[in-house]
Coordinates of C-alpha atoms in Angstrom, one line a residue:
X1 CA 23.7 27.7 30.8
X2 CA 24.1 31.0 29.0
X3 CA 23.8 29.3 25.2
X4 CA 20.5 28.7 25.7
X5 CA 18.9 32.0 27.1
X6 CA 18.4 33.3 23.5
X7 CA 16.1 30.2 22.4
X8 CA 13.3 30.5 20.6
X9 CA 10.9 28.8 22.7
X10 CA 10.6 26.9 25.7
X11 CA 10.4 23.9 23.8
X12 CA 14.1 24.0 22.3
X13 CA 15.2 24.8 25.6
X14 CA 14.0 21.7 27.0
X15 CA 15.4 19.6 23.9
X16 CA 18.5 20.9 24.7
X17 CA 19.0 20.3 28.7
X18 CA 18.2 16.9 27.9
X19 CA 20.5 16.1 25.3
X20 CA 23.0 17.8 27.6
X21 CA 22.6 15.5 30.6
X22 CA 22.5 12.3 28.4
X23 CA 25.8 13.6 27.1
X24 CA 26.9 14.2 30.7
X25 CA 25.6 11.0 31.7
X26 CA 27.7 8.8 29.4
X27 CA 30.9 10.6 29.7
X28 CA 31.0 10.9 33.7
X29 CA 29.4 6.6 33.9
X30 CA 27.2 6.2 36.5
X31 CA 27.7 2.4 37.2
X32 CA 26.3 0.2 40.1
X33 CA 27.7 -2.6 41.9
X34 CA 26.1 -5.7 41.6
X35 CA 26.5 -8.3 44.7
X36 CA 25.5 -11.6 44.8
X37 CA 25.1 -12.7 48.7
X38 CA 21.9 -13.0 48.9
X39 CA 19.9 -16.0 50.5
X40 CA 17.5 -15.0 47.4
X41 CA 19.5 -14.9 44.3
X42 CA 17.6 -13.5 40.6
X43 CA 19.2 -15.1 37.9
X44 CA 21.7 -13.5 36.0
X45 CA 19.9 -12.9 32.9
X46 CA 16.9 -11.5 34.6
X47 CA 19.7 -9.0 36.9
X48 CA 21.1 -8.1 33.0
X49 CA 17.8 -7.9 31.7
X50 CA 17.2 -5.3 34.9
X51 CA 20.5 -3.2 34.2
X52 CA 19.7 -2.8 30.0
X53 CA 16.1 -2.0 30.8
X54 CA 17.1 1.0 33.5
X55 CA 19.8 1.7 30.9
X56 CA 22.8 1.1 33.3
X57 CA 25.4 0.7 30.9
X58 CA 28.9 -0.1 33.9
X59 CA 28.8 -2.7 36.3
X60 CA 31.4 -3.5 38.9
X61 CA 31.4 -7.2 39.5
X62 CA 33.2 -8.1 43.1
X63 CA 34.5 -11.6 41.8
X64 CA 34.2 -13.2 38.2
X65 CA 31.1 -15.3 38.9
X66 CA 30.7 -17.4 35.6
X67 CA 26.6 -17.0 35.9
X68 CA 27.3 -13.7 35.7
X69 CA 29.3 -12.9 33.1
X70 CA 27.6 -15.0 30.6
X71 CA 24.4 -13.3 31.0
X72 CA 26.6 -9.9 30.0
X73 CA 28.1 -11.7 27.1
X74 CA 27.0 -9.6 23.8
X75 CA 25.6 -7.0 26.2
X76 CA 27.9 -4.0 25.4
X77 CA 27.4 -3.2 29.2
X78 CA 30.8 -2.2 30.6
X79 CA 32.4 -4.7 32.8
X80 CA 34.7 -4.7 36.1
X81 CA 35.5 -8.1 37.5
X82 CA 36.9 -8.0 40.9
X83 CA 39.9 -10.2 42.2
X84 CA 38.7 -11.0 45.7
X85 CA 41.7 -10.3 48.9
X86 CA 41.6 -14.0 49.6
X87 CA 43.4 -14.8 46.1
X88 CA 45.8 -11.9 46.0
X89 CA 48.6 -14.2 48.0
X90 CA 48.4 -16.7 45.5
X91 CA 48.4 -14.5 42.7
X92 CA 51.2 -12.8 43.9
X93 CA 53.6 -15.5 44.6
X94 CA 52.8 -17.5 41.2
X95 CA 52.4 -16.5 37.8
X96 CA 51.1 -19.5 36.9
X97 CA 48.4 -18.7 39.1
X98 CA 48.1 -15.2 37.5
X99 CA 48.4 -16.9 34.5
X100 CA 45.1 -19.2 35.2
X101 CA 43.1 -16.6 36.9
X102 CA 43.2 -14.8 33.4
X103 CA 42.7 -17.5 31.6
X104 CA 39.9 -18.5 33.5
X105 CA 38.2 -15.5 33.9
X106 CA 39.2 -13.0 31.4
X107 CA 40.0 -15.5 27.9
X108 CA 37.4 -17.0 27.8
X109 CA 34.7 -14.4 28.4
X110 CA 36.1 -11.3 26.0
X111 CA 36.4 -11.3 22.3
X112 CA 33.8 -11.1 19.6
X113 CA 30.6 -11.5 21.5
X114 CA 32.3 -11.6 25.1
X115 CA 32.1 -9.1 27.5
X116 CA 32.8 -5.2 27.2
X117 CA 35.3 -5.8 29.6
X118 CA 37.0 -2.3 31.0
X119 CA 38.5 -3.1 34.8
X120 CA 40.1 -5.6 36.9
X121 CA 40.1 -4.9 40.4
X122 CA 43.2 -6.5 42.2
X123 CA 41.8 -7.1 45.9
X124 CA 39.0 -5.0 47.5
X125 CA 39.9 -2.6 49.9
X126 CA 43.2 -4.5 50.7
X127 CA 44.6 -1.4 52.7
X128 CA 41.4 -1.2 55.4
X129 CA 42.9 -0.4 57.8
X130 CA 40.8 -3.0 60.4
X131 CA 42.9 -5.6 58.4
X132 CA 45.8 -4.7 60.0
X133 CA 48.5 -4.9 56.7
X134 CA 47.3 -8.6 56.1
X135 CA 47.0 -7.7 52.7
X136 CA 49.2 -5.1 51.8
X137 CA 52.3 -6.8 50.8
X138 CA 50.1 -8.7 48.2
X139 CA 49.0 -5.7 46.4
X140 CA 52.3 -4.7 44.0
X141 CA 53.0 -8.4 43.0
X142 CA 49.6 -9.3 42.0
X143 CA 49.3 -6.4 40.2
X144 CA 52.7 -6.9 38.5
X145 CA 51.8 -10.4 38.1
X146 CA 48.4 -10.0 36.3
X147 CA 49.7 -7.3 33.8
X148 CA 52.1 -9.8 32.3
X149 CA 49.6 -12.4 32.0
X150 CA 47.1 -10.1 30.4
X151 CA 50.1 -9.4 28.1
X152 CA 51.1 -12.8 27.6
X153 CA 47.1 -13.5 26.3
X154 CA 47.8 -10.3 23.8
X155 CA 45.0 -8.5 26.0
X156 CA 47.1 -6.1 27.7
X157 CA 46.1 -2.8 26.2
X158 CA 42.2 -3.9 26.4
X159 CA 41.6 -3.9 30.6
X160 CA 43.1 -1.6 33.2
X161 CA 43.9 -2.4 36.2
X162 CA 42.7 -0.7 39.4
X163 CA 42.9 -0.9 43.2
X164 CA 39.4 -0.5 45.3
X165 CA 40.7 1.8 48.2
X166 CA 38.8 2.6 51.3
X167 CA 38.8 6.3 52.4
X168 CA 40.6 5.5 55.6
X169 CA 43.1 5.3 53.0
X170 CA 44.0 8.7 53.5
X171 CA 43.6 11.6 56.4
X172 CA 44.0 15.0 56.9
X173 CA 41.4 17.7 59.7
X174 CA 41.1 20.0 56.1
X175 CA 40.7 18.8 52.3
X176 CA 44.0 21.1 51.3
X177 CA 45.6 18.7 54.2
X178 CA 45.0 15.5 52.6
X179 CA 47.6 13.1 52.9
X180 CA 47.4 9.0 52.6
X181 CA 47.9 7.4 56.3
X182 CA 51.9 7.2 57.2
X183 CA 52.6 3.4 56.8
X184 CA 50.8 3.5 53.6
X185 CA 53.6 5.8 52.1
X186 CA 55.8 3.5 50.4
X187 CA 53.0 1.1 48.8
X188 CA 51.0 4.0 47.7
X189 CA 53.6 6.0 46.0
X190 CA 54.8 2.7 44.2
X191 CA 51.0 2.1 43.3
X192 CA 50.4 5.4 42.0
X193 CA 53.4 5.0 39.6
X194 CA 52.1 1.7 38.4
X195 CA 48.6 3.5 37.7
X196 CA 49.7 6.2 36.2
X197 CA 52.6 4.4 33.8
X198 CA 49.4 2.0 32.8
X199 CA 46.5 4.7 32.2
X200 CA 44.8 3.4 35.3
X201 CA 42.7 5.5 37.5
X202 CA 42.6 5.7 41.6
X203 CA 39.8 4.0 42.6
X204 CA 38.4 5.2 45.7
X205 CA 34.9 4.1 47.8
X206 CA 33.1 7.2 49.6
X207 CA 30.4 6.6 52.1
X208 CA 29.0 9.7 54.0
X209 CA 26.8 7.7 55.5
X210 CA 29.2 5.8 57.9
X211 CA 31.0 9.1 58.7
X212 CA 27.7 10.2 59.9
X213 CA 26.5 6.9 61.7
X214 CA 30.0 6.6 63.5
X215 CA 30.2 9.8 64.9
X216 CA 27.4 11.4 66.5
X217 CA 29.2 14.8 66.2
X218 CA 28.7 14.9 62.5
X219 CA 26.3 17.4 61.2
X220 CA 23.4 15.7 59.4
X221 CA 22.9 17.9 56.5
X222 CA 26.7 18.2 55.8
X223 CA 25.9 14.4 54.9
X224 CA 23.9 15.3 51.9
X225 CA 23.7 17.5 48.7
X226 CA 20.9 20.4 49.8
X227 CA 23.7 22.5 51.2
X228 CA 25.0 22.7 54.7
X229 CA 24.6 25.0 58.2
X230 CA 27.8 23.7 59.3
X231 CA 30.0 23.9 56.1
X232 CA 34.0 23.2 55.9
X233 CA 35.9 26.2 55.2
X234 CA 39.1 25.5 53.8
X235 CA 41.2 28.6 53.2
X236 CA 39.4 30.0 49.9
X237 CA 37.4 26.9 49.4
X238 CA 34.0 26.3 51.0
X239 CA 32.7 22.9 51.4
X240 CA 28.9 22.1 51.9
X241 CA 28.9 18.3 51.7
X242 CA 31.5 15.5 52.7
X243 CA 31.2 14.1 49.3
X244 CA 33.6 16.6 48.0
X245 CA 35.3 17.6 51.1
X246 CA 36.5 13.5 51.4
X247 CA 36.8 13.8 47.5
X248 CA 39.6 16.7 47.6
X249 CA 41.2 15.0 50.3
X250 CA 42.2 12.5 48.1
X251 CA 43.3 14.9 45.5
X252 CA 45.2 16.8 47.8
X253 CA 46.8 13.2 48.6
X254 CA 47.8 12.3 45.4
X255 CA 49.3 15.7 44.8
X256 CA 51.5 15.0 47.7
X257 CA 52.7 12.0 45.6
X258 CA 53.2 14.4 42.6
X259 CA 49.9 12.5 40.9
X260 CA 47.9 15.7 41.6
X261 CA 46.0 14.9 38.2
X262 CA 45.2 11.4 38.1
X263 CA 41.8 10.3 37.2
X264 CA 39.8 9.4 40.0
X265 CA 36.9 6.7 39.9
X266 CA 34.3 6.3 42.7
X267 CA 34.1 2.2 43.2
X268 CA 31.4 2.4 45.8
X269 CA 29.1 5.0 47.2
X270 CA 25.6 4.8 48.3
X271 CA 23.0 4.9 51.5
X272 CA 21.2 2.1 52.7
X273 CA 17.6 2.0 53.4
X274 CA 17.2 -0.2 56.3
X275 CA 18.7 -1.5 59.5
X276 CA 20.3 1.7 61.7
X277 CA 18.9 5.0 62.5
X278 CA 19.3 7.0 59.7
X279 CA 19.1 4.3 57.2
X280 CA 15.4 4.8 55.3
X281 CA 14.1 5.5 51.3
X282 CA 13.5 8.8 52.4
X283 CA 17.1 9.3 53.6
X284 CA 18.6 7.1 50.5
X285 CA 16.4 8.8 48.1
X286 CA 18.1 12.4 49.0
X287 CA 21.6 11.2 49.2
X288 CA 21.6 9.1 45.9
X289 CA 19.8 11.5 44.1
X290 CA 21.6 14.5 45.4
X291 CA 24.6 12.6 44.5
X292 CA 23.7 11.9 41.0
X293 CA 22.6 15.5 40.2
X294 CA 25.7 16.9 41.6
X295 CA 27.6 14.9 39.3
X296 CA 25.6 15.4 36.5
X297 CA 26.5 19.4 36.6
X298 CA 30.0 18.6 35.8
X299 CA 31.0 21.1 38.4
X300 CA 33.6 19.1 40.1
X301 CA 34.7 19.9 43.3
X302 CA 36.9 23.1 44.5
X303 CA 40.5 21.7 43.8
X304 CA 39.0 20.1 40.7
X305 CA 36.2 23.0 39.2
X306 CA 34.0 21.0 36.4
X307 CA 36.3 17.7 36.6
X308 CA 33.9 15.0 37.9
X309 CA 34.9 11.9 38.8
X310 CA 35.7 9.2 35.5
X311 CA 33.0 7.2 36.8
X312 CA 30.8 6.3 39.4
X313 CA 29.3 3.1 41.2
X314 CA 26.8 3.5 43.2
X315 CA 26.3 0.9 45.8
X316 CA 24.6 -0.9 45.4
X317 CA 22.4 -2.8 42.6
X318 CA 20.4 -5.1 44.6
X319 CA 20.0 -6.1 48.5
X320 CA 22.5 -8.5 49.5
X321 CA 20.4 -10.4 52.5
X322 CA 23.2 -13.2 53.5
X323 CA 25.4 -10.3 53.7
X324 CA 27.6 -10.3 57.0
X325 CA 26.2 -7.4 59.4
X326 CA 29.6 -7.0 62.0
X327 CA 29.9 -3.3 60.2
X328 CA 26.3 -2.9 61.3
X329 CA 23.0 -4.5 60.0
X330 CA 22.7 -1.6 57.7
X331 CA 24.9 -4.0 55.8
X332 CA 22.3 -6.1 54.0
X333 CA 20.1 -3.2 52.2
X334 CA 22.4 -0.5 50.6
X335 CA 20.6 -1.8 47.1
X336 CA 18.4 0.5 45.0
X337 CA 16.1 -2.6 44.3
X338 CA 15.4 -4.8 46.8
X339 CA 16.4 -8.4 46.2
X340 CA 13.4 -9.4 43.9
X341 CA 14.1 -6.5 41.6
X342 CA 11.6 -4.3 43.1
X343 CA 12.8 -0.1 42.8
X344 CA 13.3 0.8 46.3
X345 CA 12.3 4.6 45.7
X346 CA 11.9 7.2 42.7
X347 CA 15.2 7.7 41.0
X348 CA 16.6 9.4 38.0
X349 CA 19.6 8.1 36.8
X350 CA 20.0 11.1 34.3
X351 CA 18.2 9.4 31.4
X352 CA 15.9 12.2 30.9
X353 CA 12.7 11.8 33.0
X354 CA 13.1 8.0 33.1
X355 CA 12.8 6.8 36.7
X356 CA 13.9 3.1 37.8
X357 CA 12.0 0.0 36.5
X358 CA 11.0 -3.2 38.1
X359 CA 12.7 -7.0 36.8
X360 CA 10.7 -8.5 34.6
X361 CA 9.7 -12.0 34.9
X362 CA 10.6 -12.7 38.7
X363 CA 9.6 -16.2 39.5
X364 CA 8.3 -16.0 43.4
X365 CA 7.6 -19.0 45.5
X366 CA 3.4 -19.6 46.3
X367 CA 2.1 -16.3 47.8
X368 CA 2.3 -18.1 52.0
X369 CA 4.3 -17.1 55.1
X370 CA 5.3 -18.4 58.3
X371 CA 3.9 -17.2 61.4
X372 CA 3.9 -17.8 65.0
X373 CA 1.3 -19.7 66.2
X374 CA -1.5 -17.2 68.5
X375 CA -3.1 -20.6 70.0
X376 CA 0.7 -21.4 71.6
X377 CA 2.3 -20.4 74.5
X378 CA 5.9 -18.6 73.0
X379 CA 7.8 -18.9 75.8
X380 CA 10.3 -21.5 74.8
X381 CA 10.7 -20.2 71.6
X382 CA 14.2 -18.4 72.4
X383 CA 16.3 -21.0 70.9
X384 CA 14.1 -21.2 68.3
X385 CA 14.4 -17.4 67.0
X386 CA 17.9 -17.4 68.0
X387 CA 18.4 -20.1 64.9
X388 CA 16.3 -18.5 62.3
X389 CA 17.8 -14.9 63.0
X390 CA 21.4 -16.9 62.9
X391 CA 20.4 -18.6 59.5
X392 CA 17.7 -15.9 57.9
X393 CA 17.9 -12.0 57.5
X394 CA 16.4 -10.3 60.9
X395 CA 18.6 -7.3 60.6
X396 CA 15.1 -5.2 59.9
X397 CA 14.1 -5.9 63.4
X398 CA 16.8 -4.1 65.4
X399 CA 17.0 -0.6 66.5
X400 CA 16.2 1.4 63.9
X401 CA 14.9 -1.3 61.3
X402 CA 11.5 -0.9 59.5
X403 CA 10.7 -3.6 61.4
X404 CA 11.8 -2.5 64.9
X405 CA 8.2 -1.9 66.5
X406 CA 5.7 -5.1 65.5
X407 CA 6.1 -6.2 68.8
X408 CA 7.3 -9.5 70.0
X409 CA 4.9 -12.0 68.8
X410 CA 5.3 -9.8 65.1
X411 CA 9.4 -10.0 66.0
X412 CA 9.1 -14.2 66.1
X413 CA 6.9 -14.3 63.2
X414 CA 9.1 -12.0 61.3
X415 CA 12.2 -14.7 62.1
X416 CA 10.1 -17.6 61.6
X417 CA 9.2 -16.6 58.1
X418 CA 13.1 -15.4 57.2
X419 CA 13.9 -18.5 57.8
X420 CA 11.1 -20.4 56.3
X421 CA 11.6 -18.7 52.8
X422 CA 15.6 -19.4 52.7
X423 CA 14.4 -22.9 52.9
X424 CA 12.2 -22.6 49.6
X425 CA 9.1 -22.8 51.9
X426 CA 9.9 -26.4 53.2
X427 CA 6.9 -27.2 55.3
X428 CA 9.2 -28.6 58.2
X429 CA 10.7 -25.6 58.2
X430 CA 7.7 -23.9 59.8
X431 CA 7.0 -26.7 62.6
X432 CA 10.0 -25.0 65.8
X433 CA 8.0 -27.4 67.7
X434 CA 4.6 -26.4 67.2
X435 CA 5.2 -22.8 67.3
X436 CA 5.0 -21.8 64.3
X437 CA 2.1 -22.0 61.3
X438 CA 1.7 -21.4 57.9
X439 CA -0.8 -18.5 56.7
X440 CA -1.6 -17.6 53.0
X441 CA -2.8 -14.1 54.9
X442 CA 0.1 -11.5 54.0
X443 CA 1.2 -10.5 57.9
X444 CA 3.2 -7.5 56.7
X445 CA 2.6 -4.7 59.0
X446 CA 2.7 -1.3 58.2
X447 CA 6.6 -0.3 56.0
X448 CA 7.8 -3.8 57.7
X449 CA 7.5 -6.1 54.8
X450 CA 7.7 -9.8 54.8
X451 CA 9.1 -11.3 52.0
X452 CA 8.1 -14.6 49.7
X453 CA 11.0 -15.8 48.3
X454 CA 12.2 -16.2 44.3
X455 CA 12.7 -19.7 42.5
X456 CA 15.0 -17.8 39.9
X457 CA 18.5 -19.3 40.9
X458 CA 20.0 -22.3 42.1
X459 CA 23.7 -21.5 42.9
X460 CA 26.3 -22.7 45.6
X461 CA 25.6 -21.5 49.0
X462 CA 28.9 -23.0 50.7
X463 CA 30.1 -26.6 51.6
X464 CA 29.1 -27.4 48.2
X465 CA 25.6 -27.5 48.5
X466 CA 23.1 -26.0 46.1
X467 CA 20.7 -23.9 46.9
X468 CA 18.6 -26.4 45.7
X469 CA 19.4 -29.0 48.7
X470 CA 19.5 -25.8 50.9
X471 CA 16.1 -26.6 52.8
X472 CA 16.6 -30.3 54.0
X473 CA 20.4 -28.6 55.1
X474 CA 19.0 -26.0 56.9
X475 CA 16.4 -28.3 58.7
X476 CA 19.3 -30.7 59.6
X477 CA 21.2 -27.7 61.4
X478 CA 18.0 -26.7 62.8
X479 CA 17.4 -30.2 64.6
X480 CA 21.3 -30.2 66.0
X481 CA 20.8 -26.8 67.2
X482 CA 17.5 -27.3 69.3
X483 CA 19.1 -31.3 70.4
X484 CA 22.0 -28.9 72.0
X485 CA 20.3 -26.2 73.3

């Protein structure tokens, strides 16, 4: 930065970066996502409470959980409520049920006090291309659909609308290639149009992370932000990471449709911490950091120099332990905090030399575990860890978990207690027949952690039960399953 090489002292220099990046900060928008499937919800107000304290001022929301947008009522915290793939059939077939999602979900919750509400997202990822088109001829009505009845509620110029898109979205073997896959054509090119006639931006998620743990061929450090030994070259263009080599091929893709300048949002990239090889704080640390900085320069990417992306959503906010793991059991911890709240790592967010702080005022349940029993024999306990690992979160105990190496009897006690804790600490939830016994002795061992549970939120879990009733539910499917097996 040239202006500053003539300062007086070392002192205005300093004054200077700073009020630089916070500038940076706020017009790029780093964001998070915030999920909620978690066996071990906060409460809403103490998540907000979380985001205003680490001065995380956009949040991408993947439904329009009620809890949660009244806690960012009055907040001033930018909004993104999501419109899940499930309803986009509905939506698009009805505009009475377009009508009544906005109604439901955006009336009521924007106004004077409401939310700061900036984005709807119509369907998440509905063009994945594991779904097989299930989706795709949703997309265009719903989108039609809910722009009229954001019109008809005189809130059409207040909320864009955007599209989550997975990378697989597009393809190329070089950036300058890009081009979006060959039966997306049609749909994309009249999506584009309706973006671009609205002032909407592409929204696109980027995840290094499962280029490089689905291909063993991909070079480690091409992953990251520290530079590369195996860069891209790309006529003139060099590229050193995949963040802006995947970038580009999405520009390159919408230049194809004649949309070569259309603003560009990232709705989801991150690096988990646990659950696959790979997957650790030290490894998460580097990537989101190395992400954030590289932003933060505002030197864009070679086919857009100092154009970063509008915003960005790192992914994500919290762990989300109830999570399903068939993409891998990385699934369940790609948050910055774990699910109590708890920073994960060191991380600066670009607000000067602030680094992440903890949620205040996290109720947890009594400070005891469940453990296998050492004065029982654990052969027949199969059946028994086969339930708690089917009900609880043991995705830290496969290959490449934190947990991976306590050994078997530390494997069963790990389970035992996963399970124990989703039940609110039920004592019959610890019995498995005798096998298993409370402790008030932490049993953690080593980075494998094992978790007390939080009384902060009673919420729906499914079959509309509360997560209140969740213990004696559990316990019920816990009896069936061993009378079965």
């Amino acid at each position: 930065m040239a202006f500053y090489k003539n300062a007086c002292t070392s002192i205005v220099s300093t004054i200077i970066i700073i009020v630089i990046w916070s500038k940076v900060a706020e017009s790029t928008g780093i964001g998070v996502n915030w999920g909620t499937i978690s066996s071990h919800r906060l409460s809403p107000t103490t998540v907000v409470d979380l985001l205003k304290d680490n001065n995380i001022k956009k949040v991408k929301l993947f439904d329009a959980d009620p809890g949660s947008l009244k806690a960012l009522m009055g907040t001033g915290i930018e909004v993104l409520i999501g419109i899940p793939n499930d309803l986009l059939e509905p939506i698009a077939s009805s505009t009475a049920a377009s009508d009544l999602w906005v109604a439901r979900n955006v009336s009521r919750y924007v106004g004077k006090g409401g939310i700061n509400l900036k984005y709807i997202a119509v369907g998440n990822e509905p063009f994945l291309s594991s779904y097989s088109g299930q989706f795709q001829s949703y997309v265009m009505p719903a989108l039609t659909n809910i722009q009229q009845s954001l019109a008809k509620a005189n809130l059409g110029g207040l909320v864009k609308l955007v599209v989550p898109c997975n990378a697989d979205a597009y393809e190329s073997t070089l950036p300058s290639q890009g081009t979006f896959r060959s039966e997306l054509m049609q749909i994309m090119t009249q999506l584009v149009a309706f973006l671009n006639t609205n002032g909407s931006p592409f929204m696109v998620n980027i995840y290094p992370f499962l280029s490089l743990y689905g291909n063993s061929d991909f070079p480690q450090d091409y992953a990251f932000f520290e530079g590369s030994t195996h860069p891209v070259t790309d006529g003139p263009n060099v590229y050193y990471n995949a963040f802006d080599g995947n970038y580009d091929t999405l520009v390159s893709a919408l230049s194809k449709l004649g949309y070569g300048q259309m603003p560009i949002v990232i709705g989801e990239v991150g690096w988990p911490t646990d659950g696959a090889p790979g997957a650790n704080l030290t490894a998460a640390r580097a990537f989101n950091q190395g992400l954030i900085n590289h932003v933060l320069r505002n030197t864009g990417t070679p086919l857009r120099p100092g154009i970063p992306p509008m915003d960005i959503y790192l992914f994500g906010l919290l762990d989300e332990g109830a999570k399903s793991v068939l993409p891998g059991n990385f699934e369940r911890h790609w948050g910055i905090f774990s699910f109590d709240g708890q920073p994960k790592y060191a991380l600066n967010l670009g607000q000067g030399n602030k680094l992440l702080k903890e949620a205040r005022n996290v109720r947890y349940l009594p400070s005891r575990w469940c453990v296998a029993n050492p004065s029982r024999d654990l052969s027949g306990v199969a059946n028994h860890f086969k339930l708690a690992c089917t009900m609880a979160d043991c995705s830290t105990l496969n290959y490449g978990g934190s947990c991976n190496d306590i050994g078997v009897k530390g494997n069963i006690s790990y389970a035992f207690n996963s399970f124990y804790q989703i039940t609110k600490q039920n004592s019959q939830s610890c019995e498995f027949d005798g096998l298993g016994m409370i402790t008030f002795l932490d049993p953690s061992i080593g980075e494998c952690r094992f978790l007390v549970g939080v009384t902060e939120y009673s919420k729906s879990i499914g079959c509309g039960l509360d997560d209140r009733w969740a213990g004696g539910s559990l316990l019920i499917i816990w009896a069936v399953w061993i009378f079965m097996n």
